[in-house]
């Protein structure tokens, strides 16, 4: 019985050692797995960040392509600059022409005023001459001698205003 007891003790001792070894291997496997899991979590976090950067980069590329298409619809900057310069030149020419036409208009206004003044002076001179001729003819007329006044108003007194 003692042998049986020794056998049981040694069996239990072997089971205990085996269990301890299993526990040590389990602890070692657990720490290795834990480290691996932590490393993989770090890799996953990096990959998520990289994925978001790649998505942003892809989005930027798509926006760039859209902008490029929009830009291509417009004319080149140099061509637009040339057109602007041409338009500025045309504008300056039109301004010069406008100044010339303004000076011509002013000159013609002055000429017209002078013409109107001259016409008025001539009308007044003609009217004065007609009056003096009419007065002369009235004083010399035979109807005046008889006491009748057959005179008519001279035409020049009915002047038009211009």
mmCIF file with all atom_site columns, C-alpha atoms in Angstrom:
data_model
loop_
_atom_site.group_PDB
_atom_site.id
_atom_site.type_symbol
_atom_site.label_atom_id
_atom_site.label_alt_id
_atom_site.label_comp_id
_atom_site.label_asym_id
_atom_site.label_entity_id
_atom_site.label_seq_id
_atom_site.pdbx_PDB_ins_code
_atom_site.Cartn_x
_atom_site.Cartn_y
_atom_site.Cartn_z
_atom_site.occupancy
_atom_site.B_iso_or_equiv
_atom_site.pdbx_formal_charge
_atom_site.auth_seq_id
_atom_site.auth_comp_id
_atom_site.auth_asym_id
_atom_site.auth_atom_id
_atom_site.pdbx_PDB_model_num
ATOM 1   C CA . UNK A 1 1   ? 0.000   0.000   0.000    1.00 0.00 ? 1   UNK A CA 1
ATOM 2   C CA . UNK A 1 2   ? 2.718   2.225   0.583    1.00 0.00 ? 2   UNK A CA 1
ATOM 3   C CA . UNK A 1 3   ? 3.784   1.564   -2.919   1.00 0.00 ? 3   UNK A CA 1
ATOM 4   C CA . UNK A 1 4   ? 0.434   2.473   -4.054   1.00 0.00 ? 4   UNK A CA 1
ATOM 5   C CA . UNK A 1 5   ? 0.567   5.624   -2.029   1.00 0.00 ? 5   UNK A CA 1
ATOM 6   C CA . UNK A 1 6   ? 4.046   6.476   -3.375   1.00 0.00 ? 6   UNK A CA 1
ATOM 7   C CA . UNK A 1 7   ? 2.751   5.792   -6.800   1.00 0.00 ? 7   UNK A CA 1
ATOM 8   C CA . UNK A 1 8   ? -0.173  8.145   -6.258   1.00 0.00 ? 8   UNK A CA 1
ATOM 9   C CA . UNK A 1 9   ? 2.109   10.841  -4.836   1.00 0.00 ? 9   UNK A CA 1
ATOM 10  C CA . UNK A 1 10  ? 4.519   10.533  -7.718   1.00 0.00 ? 10  UNK A CA 1
ATOM 11  C CA . UNK A 1 11  ? 1.609   10.506  -10.129  1.00 0.00 ? 11  UNK A CA 1
ATOM 12  C CA . UNK A 1 12  ? 0.216   13.634  -8.509   1.00 0.00 ? 12  UNK A CA 1
ATOM 13  C CA . UNK A 1 13  ? 3.661   15.189  -8.562   1.00 0.00 ? 13  UNK A CA 1
ATOM 14  C CA . UNK A 1 14  ? 3.983   14.435  -12.282  1.00 0.00 ? 14  UNK A CA 1
ATOM 15  C CA . UNK A 1 15  ? 0.533   15.850  -12.925  1.00 0.00 ? 15  UNK A CA 1
ATOM 16  C CA . UNK A 1 16  ? 1.458   18.955  -10.914  1.00 0.00 ? 16  UNK A CA 1
ATOM 17  C CA . UNK A 1 17  ? 4.728   19.419  -12.857  1.00 0.00 ? 17  UNK A CA 1
ATOM 18  C CA . UNK A 1 18  ? 2.924   18.760  -16.089  1.00 0.00 ? 18  UNK A CA 1
ATOM 19  C CA . UNK A 1 19  ? 0.218   21.241  -15.133  1.00 0.00 ? 19  UNK A CA 1
ATOM 20  C CA . UNK A 1 20  ? 2.869   23.822  -14.155  1.00 0.00 ? 20  UNK A CA 1
ATOM 21  C CA . UNK A 1 21  ? 4.623   23.304  -17.460  1.00 0.00 ? 21  UNK A CA 1
ATOM 22  C CA . UNK A 1 22  ? 1.323   23.606  -19.288  1.00 0.00 ? 22  UNK A CA 1
ATOM 23  C CA . UNK A 1 23  ? 0.556   26.741  -17.299  1.00 0.00 ? 23  UNK A CA 1
ATOM 24  C CA . UNK A 1 24  ? 4.001   28.207  -18.093  1.00 0.00 ? 24  UNK A CA 1
ATOM 25  C CA . UNK A 1 25  ? 3.569   27.386  -21.788  1.00 0.00 ? 25  UNK A CA 1
ATOM 26  C CA . UNK A 1 26  ? 0.074   28.827  -21.650  1.00 0.00 ? 26  UNK A CA 1
ATOM 27  C CA . UNK A 1 27  ? 1.395   32.025  -19.962  1.00 0.00 ? 27  UNK A CA 1
ATOM 28  C CA . UNK A 1 28  ? 4.169   32.223  -22.535  1.00 0.00 ? 28  UNK A CA 1
ATOM 29  C CA . UNK A 1 29  ? 1.710   31.624  -25.403  1.00 0.00 ? 29  UNK A CA 1
ATOM 30  C CA . UNK A 1 30  ? -0.653  34.117  -23.849  1.00 0.00 ? 30  UNK A CA 1
ATOM 31  C CA . UNK A 1 31  ? 2.006   36.846  -23.586  1.00 0.00 ? 31  UNK A CA 1
ATOM 32  C CA . UNK A 1 32  ? 3.191   36.085  -27.131  1.00 0.00 ? 32  UNK A CA 1
ATOM 33  C CA . UNK A 1 33  ? -0.369  36.182  -28.409  1.00 0.00 ? 33  UNK A CA 1
ATOM 34  C CA . UNK A 1 34  ? -1.047  39.373  -26.431  1.00 0.00 ? 34  UNK A CA 1
ATOM 35  C CA . UNK A 1 35  ? 2.043   41.026  -27.913  1.00 0.00 ? 35  UNK A CA 1
ATOM 36  C CA . UNK A 1 36  ? 1.042   39.833  -31.370  1.00 0.00 ? 36  UNK A CA 1
ATOM 37  C CA . UNK A 1 37  ? -2.499  41.119  -30.857  1.00 0.00 ? 37  UNK A CA 1
ATOM 38  C CA . UNK A 1 38  ? -1.176  44.502  -29.705  1.00 0.00 ? 38  UNK A CA 1
ATOM 39  C CA . UNK A 1 39  ? 1.163   44.646  -32.691  1.00 0.00 ? 39  UNK A CA 1
ATOM 40  C CA . UNK A 1 40  ? -1.689  43.749  -35.026  1.00 0.00 ? 40  UNK A CA 1
ATOM 41  C CA . UNK A 1 41  ? -3.906  46.412  -33.379  1.00 0.00 ? 41  UNK A CA 1
ATOM 42  C CA . UNK A 1 42  ? -1.144  48.956  -33.993  1.00 0.00 ? 42  UNK A CA 1
ATOM 43  C CA . UNK A 1 43  ? -0.831  47.779  -37.606  1.00 0.00 ? 43  UNK A CA 1
ATOM 44  C CA . UNK A 1 44  ? -4.603  48.004  -38.043  1.00 0.00 ? 44  UNK A CA 1
ATOM 45  C CA . UNK A 1 45  ? -4.592  51.567  -36.654  1.00 0.00 ? 45  UNK A CA 1
ATOM 46  C CA . UNK A 1 46  ? -1.760  52.513  -39.050  1.00 0.00 ? 46  UNK A CA 1
ATOM 47  C CA . UNK A 1 47  ? -3.570  50.869  -41.951  1.00 0.00 ? 47  UNK A CA 1
ATOM 48  C CA . UNK A 1 48  ? -6.795  52.726  -41.065  1.00 0.00 ? 48  UNK A CA 1
ATOM 49  C CA . UNK A 1 49  ? -4.879  55.989  -41.050  1.00 0.00 ? 49  UNK A CA 1
ATOM 50  C CA . UNK A 1 50  ? -3.204  55.078  -44.323  1.00 0.00 ? 50  UNK A CA 1
ATOM 51  C CA . UNK A 1 51  ? -6.601  54.125  -45.772  1.00 0.00 ? 51  UNK A CA 1
ATOM 52  C CA . UNK A 1 52  ? -8.110  57.484  -44.772  1.00 0.00 ? 52  UNK A CA 1
ATOM 53  C CA . UNK A 1 53  ? -5.096  59.249  -46.307  1.00 0.00 ? 53  UNK A CA 1
ATOM 54  C CA . UNK A 1 54  ? -5.478  57.221  -49.496  1.00 0.00 ? 54  UNK A CA 1
ATOM 55  C CA . UNK A 1 55  ? -9.214  58.038  -49.602  1.00 0.00 ? 55  UNK A CA 1
ATOM 56  C CA . UNK A 1 56  ? -8.414  61.724  -49.145  1.00 0.00 ? 56  UNK A CA 1
ATOM 57  C CA . UNK A 1 57  ? -5.736  61.502  -51.816  1.00 0.00 ? 57  UNK A CA 1
ATOM 58  C CA . UNK A 1 58  ? -8.164  59.789  -54.192  1.00 0.00 ? 58  UNK A CA 1
ATOM 59  C CA . UNK A 1 59  ? -10.793 62.433  -53.454  1.00 0.00 ? 59  UNK A CA 1
ATOM 60  C CA . UNK A 1 60  ? -8.218  65.167  -54.100  1.00 0.00 ? 60  UNK A CA 1
ATOM 61  C CA . UNK A 1 61  ? -7.259  63.551  -57.408  1.00 0.00 ? 61  UNK A CA 1
ATOM 62  C CA . UNK A 1 62  ? -10.901 63.417  -58.474  1.00 0.00 ? 62  UNK A CA 1
ATOM 63  C CA . UNK A 1 63  ? -11.395 67.060  -57.509  1.00 0.00 ? 63  UNK A CA 1
ATOM 64  C CA . UNK A 1 64  ? -8.214  67.938  -59.366  1.00 0.00 ? 64  UNK A CA 1
ATOM 65  C CA . UNK A 1 65  ? -9.518  66.189  -62.490  1.00 0.00 ? 65  UNK A CA 1
ATOM 66  C CA . UNK A 1 66  ? -12.810 68.067  -62.239  1.00 0.00 ? 66  UNK A CA 1
ATOM 67  C CA . UNK A 1 67  ? -10.957 71.362  -61.789  1.00 0.00 ? 67  UNK A CA 1
ATOM 68  C CA . UNK A 1 68  ? -8.674  70.519  -64.691  1.00 0.00 ? 68  UNK A CA 1
ATOM 69  C CA . UNK A 1 69  ? -11.695 69.901  -66.918  1.00 0.00 ? 69  UNK A CA 1
ATOM 70  C CA . UNK A 1 70  ? -13.205 73.217  -65.816  1.00 0.00 ? 70  UNK A CA 1
ATOM 71  C CA . UNK A 1 71  ? -9.938  75.026  -66.418  1.00 0.00 ? 71  UNK A CA 1
ATOM 72  C CA . UNK A 1 72  ? -9.598  73.483  -69.861  1.00 0.00 ? 72  UNK A CA 1
ATOM 73  C CA . UNK A 1 73  ? -12.982 74.960  -70.824  1.00 0.00 ? 73  UNK A CA 1
ATOM 74  C CA . UNK A 1 74  ? -11.521 78.451  -70.394  1.00 0.00 ? 74  UNK A CA 1
ATOM 75  C CA . UNK A 1 75  ? -9.092  80.065  -72.766  1.00 0.00 ? 75  UNK A CA 1
ATOM 76  C CA . UNK A 1 76  ? -5.405  80.237  -71.978  1.00 0.00 ? 76  UNK A CA 1
ATOM 77  C CA . UNK A 1 77  ? -4.216  83.092  -69.776  1.00 0.00 ? 77  UNK A CA 1
ATOM 78  C CA . UNK A 1 78  ? -1.901  84.482  -72.452  1.00 0.00 ? 78  UNK A CA 1
ATOM 79  C CA . UNK A 1 79  ? -4.730  84.567  -74.983  1.00 0.00 ? 79  UNK A CA 1
ATOM 80  C CA . UNK A 1 80  ? -7.019  86.302  -72.513  1.00 0.00 ? 80  UNK A CA 1
ATOM 81  C CA . UNK A 1 81  ? -4.242  88.805  -71.783  1.00 0.00 ? 81  UNK A CA 1
ATOM 82  C CA . UNK A 1 82  ? -3.909  89.520  -75.499  1.00 0.00 ? 82  UNK A CA 1
ATOM 83  C CA . UNK A 1 83  ? -7.668  89.985  -75.788  1.00 0.00 ? 83  UNK A CA 1
ATOM 84  C CA . UNK A 1 84  ? -7.640  92.352  -72.819  1.00 0.00 ? 84  UNK A CA 1
ATOM 85  C CA . UNK A 1 85  ? -4.826  94.353  -74.385  1.00 0.00 ? 85  UNK A CA 1
ATOM 86  C CA . UNK A 1 86  ? -6.730  94.495  -77.677  1.00 0.00 ? 86  UNK A CA 1
ATOM 87  C CA . UNK A 1 87  ? -9.872  95.650  -75.888  1.00 0.00 ? 87  UNK A CA 1
ATOM 88  C CA . UNK A 1 88  ? -7.890  98.297  -74.002  1.00 0.00 ? 88  UNK A CA 1
ATOM 89  C CA . UNK A 1 89  ? -6.490  99.508  -77.323  1.00 0.00 ? 89  UNK A CA 1
ATOM 90  C CA . UNK A 1 90  ? -9.968  99.636  -78.840  1.00 0.00 ? 90  UNK A CA 1
ATOM 91  C CA . UNK A 1 91  ? -11.244 101.469 -75.765  1.00 0.00 ? 91  UNK A CA 1
ATOM 92  C CA . UNK A 1 92  ? -8.472  104.063 -76.078  1.00 0.00 ? 92  UNK A CA 1
ATOM 93  C CA . UNK A 1 93  ? -9.261  104.494 -79.773  1.00 0.00 ? 93  UNK A CA 1
ATOM 94  C CA . UNK A 1 94  ? -12.948 104.964 -78.976  1.00 0.00 ? 94  UNK A CA 1
ATOM 95  C CA . UNK A 1 95  ? -12.097 107.474 -76.250  1.00 0.00 ? 95  UNK A CA 1
ATOM 96  C CA . UNK A 1 96  ? -9.921  109.407 -78.714  1.00 0.00 ? 96  UNK A CA 1
ATOM 97  C CA . UNK A 1 97  ? -12.704 109.322 -81.283  1.00 0.00 ? 97  UNK A CA 1
ATOM 98  C CA . UNK A 1 98  ? -15.176 110.445 -78.624  1.00 0.00 ? 98  UNK A CA 1
ATOM 99  C CA . UNK A 1 99  ? -12.919 113.378 -77.702  1.00 0.00 ? 99  UNK A CA 1
ATOM 100 C CA . UNK A 1 100 ? -12.601 114.294 -81.381  1.00 0.00 ? 100 UNK A CA 1
ATOM 101 C CA . UNK A 1 101 ? -16.364 114.115 -81.878  1.00 0.00 ? 101 UNK A CA 1
ATOM 102 C CA . UNK A 1 102 ? -16.894 116.198 -78.724  1.00 0.00 ? 102 UNK A CA 1
ATOM 103 C CA . UNK A 1 103 ? -14.530 118.874 -80.041  1.00 0.00 ? 103 UNK A CA 1
ATOM 104 C CA . UNK A 1 104 ? -16.303 118.800 -83.448  1.00 0.00 ? 104 UNK A CA 1
ATOM 105 C CA . UNK A 1 105 ? -19.657 119.091 -81.674  1.00 0.00 ? 105 UNK A CA 1
ATOM 106 C CA . UNK A 1 106 ? -18.445 122.024 -79.596  1.00 0.00 ? 106 UNK A CA 1
ATOM 107 C CA . UNK A 1 107 ? -17.057 123.732 -82.699  1.00 0.00 ? 107 UNK A CA 1
ATOM 108 C CA . UNK A 1 108 ? -20.338 123.204 -84.547  1.00 0.00 ? 108 UNK A CA 1
ATOM 109 C CA . UNK A 1 109 ? -22.305 124.492 -81.569  1.00 0.00 ? 109 UNK A CA 1
ATOM 110 C CA . UNK A 1 110 ? -20.200 127.640 -81.612  1.00 0.00 ? 110 UNK A CA 1
ATOM 111 C CA . UNK A 1 111 ? -20.639 127.924 -85.382  1.00 0.00 ? 111 UNK A CA 1
ATOM 112 C CA . UNK A 1 112 ? -24.397 127.436 -85.009  1.00 0.00 ? 112 UNK A CA 1
ATOM 113 C CA . UNK A 1 113 ? -24.579 130.108 -82.282  1.00 0.00 ? 113 UNK A CA 1
ATOM 114 C CA . UNK A 1 114 ? -22.588 132.436 -84.522  1.00 0.00 ? 114 UNK A CA 1
ATOM 115 C CA . UNK A 1 115 ? -24.904 131.657 -87.449  1.00 0.00 ? 115 UNK A CA 1
ATOM 116 C CA . UNK A 1 116 ? -27.975 132.289 -85.323  1.00 0.00 ? 116 UNK A CA 1
ATOM 117 C CA . UNK A 1 117 ? -26.483 135.528 -84.061  1.00 0.00 ? 117 UNK A CA 1
ATOM 118 C CA . UNK A 1 118 ? -25.651 136.574 -87.624  1.00 0.00 ? 118 UNK A CA 1
ATOM 119 C CA . UNK A 1 119 ? -29.189 135.730 -88.788  1.00 0.00 ? 119 UNK A CA 1
ATOM 120 C CA . UNK A 1 120 ? -30.636 137.758 -85.952  1.00 0.00 ? 120 UNK A CA 1
ATOM 121 C CA . UNK A 1 121 ? -28.367 140.685 -86.778  1.00 0.00 ? 121 UNK A CA 1
ATOM 122 C CA . UNK A 1 122 ? -29.297 140.447 -90.470  1.00 0.00 ? 122 UNK A CA 1
ATOM 123 C CA . UNK A 1 123 ? -32.992 140.296 -89.603  1.00 0.00 ? 123 UNK A CA 1
ATOM 124 C CA . UNK A 1 124 ? -32.611 143.334 -87.401  1.00 0.00 ? 124 UNK A CA 1
ATOM 125 C CA . UNK A 1 125 ? -30.650 145.160 -90.118  1.00 0.00 ? 125 UNK A CA 1
ATOM 126 C CA . UNK A 1 126 ? -33.202 144.193 -92.782  1.00 0.00 ? 126 UNK A CA 1
ATOM 127 C CA . UNK A 1 127 ? -36.001 145.193 -90.451  1.00 0.00 ? 127 UNK A CA 1
ATOM 128 C CA . UNK A 1 128 ? -34.386 148.572 -89.762  1.00 0.00 ? 128 UNK A CA 1
ATOM 129 C CA . UNK A 1 129 ? -33.835 149.126 -93.503  1.00 0.00 ? 129 UNK A CA 1
ATOM 130 C CA . UNK A 1 130 ? -37.435 148.123 -94.301  1.00 0.00 ? 130 UNK A CA 1
ATOM 131 C CA . UNK A 1 131 ? -38.698 150.447 -91.599  1.00 0.00 ? 131 UNK A CA 1
ATOM 132 C CA . UNK A 1 132 ? -36.630 153.332 -92.823  1.00 0.00 ? 132 UNK A CA 1
ATOM 133 C CA . UNK A 1 133 ? -37.717 152.629 -96.427  1.00 0.00 ? 133 UNK A CA 1
ATOM 134 C CA . UNK A 1 134 ? -41.297 152.281 -95.298  1.00 0.00 ? 134 UNK A CA 1
ATOM 135 C CA . UNK A 1 135 ? -41.117 155.464 -93.268  1.00 0.00 ? 135 UNK A CA 1
ATOM 136 C CA . UNK A 1 136 ? -39.548 157.214 -96.226  1.00 0.00 ? 136 UNK A CA 1
ATOM 137 C CA . UNK A 1 137 ? -42.220 155.915 -98.559  1.00 0.00 ? 137 UNK A CA 1
ATOM 138 C CA . UNK A 1 138 ? -45.009 156.775 -96.123  1.00 0.00 ? 138 UNK A CA 1
ATOM 139 C CA . UNK A 1 139 ? -43.843 160.337 -95.729  1.00 0.00 ? 139 UNK A CA 1
ATOM 140 C CA . UNK A 1 140 ? -43.642 160.723 -99.463  1.00 0.00 ? 140 UNK A CA 1
ATOM 141 C CA . UNK A 1 141 ? -46.879 158.922 -100.326 1.00 0.00 ? 141 UNK A CA 1
ATOM 142 C CA . UNK A 1 142 ? -49.804 160.897 -101.781 1.00 0.00 ? 142 UNK A CA 1
ATOM 143 C CA . UNK A 1 143 ? -52.272 159.299 -99.355  1.00 0.00 ? 143 UNK A CA 1
ATOM 144 C CA . UNK A 1 144 ? -50.424 160.906 -96.495  1.00 0.00 ? 144 UNK A CA 1
ATOM 145 C CA . UNK A 1 145 ? -50.914 164.272 -98.071  1.00 0.00 ? 145 UNK A CA 1
ATOM 146 C CA . UNK A 1 146 ? -54.647 163.712 -98.296  1.00 0.00 ? 146 UNK A CA 1
ATOM 147 C CA . UNK A 1 147 ? -54.887 162.879 -94.619  1.00 0.00 ? 147 UNK A CA 1
ATOM 148 C CA . UNK A 1 148 ? -55.544 159.173 -94.968  1.00 0.00 ? 148 UNK A CA 1
ATOM 149 C CA . UNK A 1 149 ? -53.386 156.602 -93.326  1.00 0.00 ? 149 UNK A CA 1
ATOM 150 C CA . UNK A 1 150 ? -53.313 153.620 -95.717  1.00 0.00 ? 150 UNK A CA 1
ATOM 151 C CA . UNK A 1 151 ? -50.017 152.399 -94.437  1.00 0.00 ? 151 UNK A CA 1
ATOM 152 C CA . UNK A 1 152 ? -49.576 148.834 -93.457  1.00 0.00 ? 152 UNK A CA 1
ATOM 153 C CA . UNK A 1 153 ? -47.257 147.459 -90.951  1.00 0.00 ? 153 UNK A CA 1
ATOM 154 C CA . UNK A 1 154 ? -43.913 146.476 -92.386  1.00 0.00 ? 154 UNK A CA 1
ATOM 155 C CA . UNK A 1 155 ? -43.261 142.792 -92.715  1.00 0.00 ? 155 UNK A CA 1
ATOM 156 C CA . UNK A 1 156 ? -40.086 142.952 -90.726  1.00 0.00 ? 156 UNK A CA 1
ATOM 157 C CA . UNK A 1 157 ? -41.931 143.808 -87.548  1.00 0.00 ? 157 UNK A CA 1
ATOM 158 C CA . UNK A 1 158 ? -43.515 140.385 -87.653  1.00 0.00 ? 158 UNK A CA 1
ATOM 159 C CA . UNK A 1 159 ? -40.213 138.647 -87.148  1.00 0.00 ? 159 UNK A CA 1
ATOM 160 C CA . UNK A 1 160 ? -39.965 135.033 -86.288  1.00 0.00 ? 160 UNK A CA 1
ATOM 161 C CA . UNK A 1 161 ? -37.975 133.997 -83.266  1.00 0.00 ? 161 UNK A CA 1
ATOM 162 C CA . UNK A 1 162 ? -35.491 131.313 -84.001  1.00 0.00 ? 162 UNK A CA 1
#
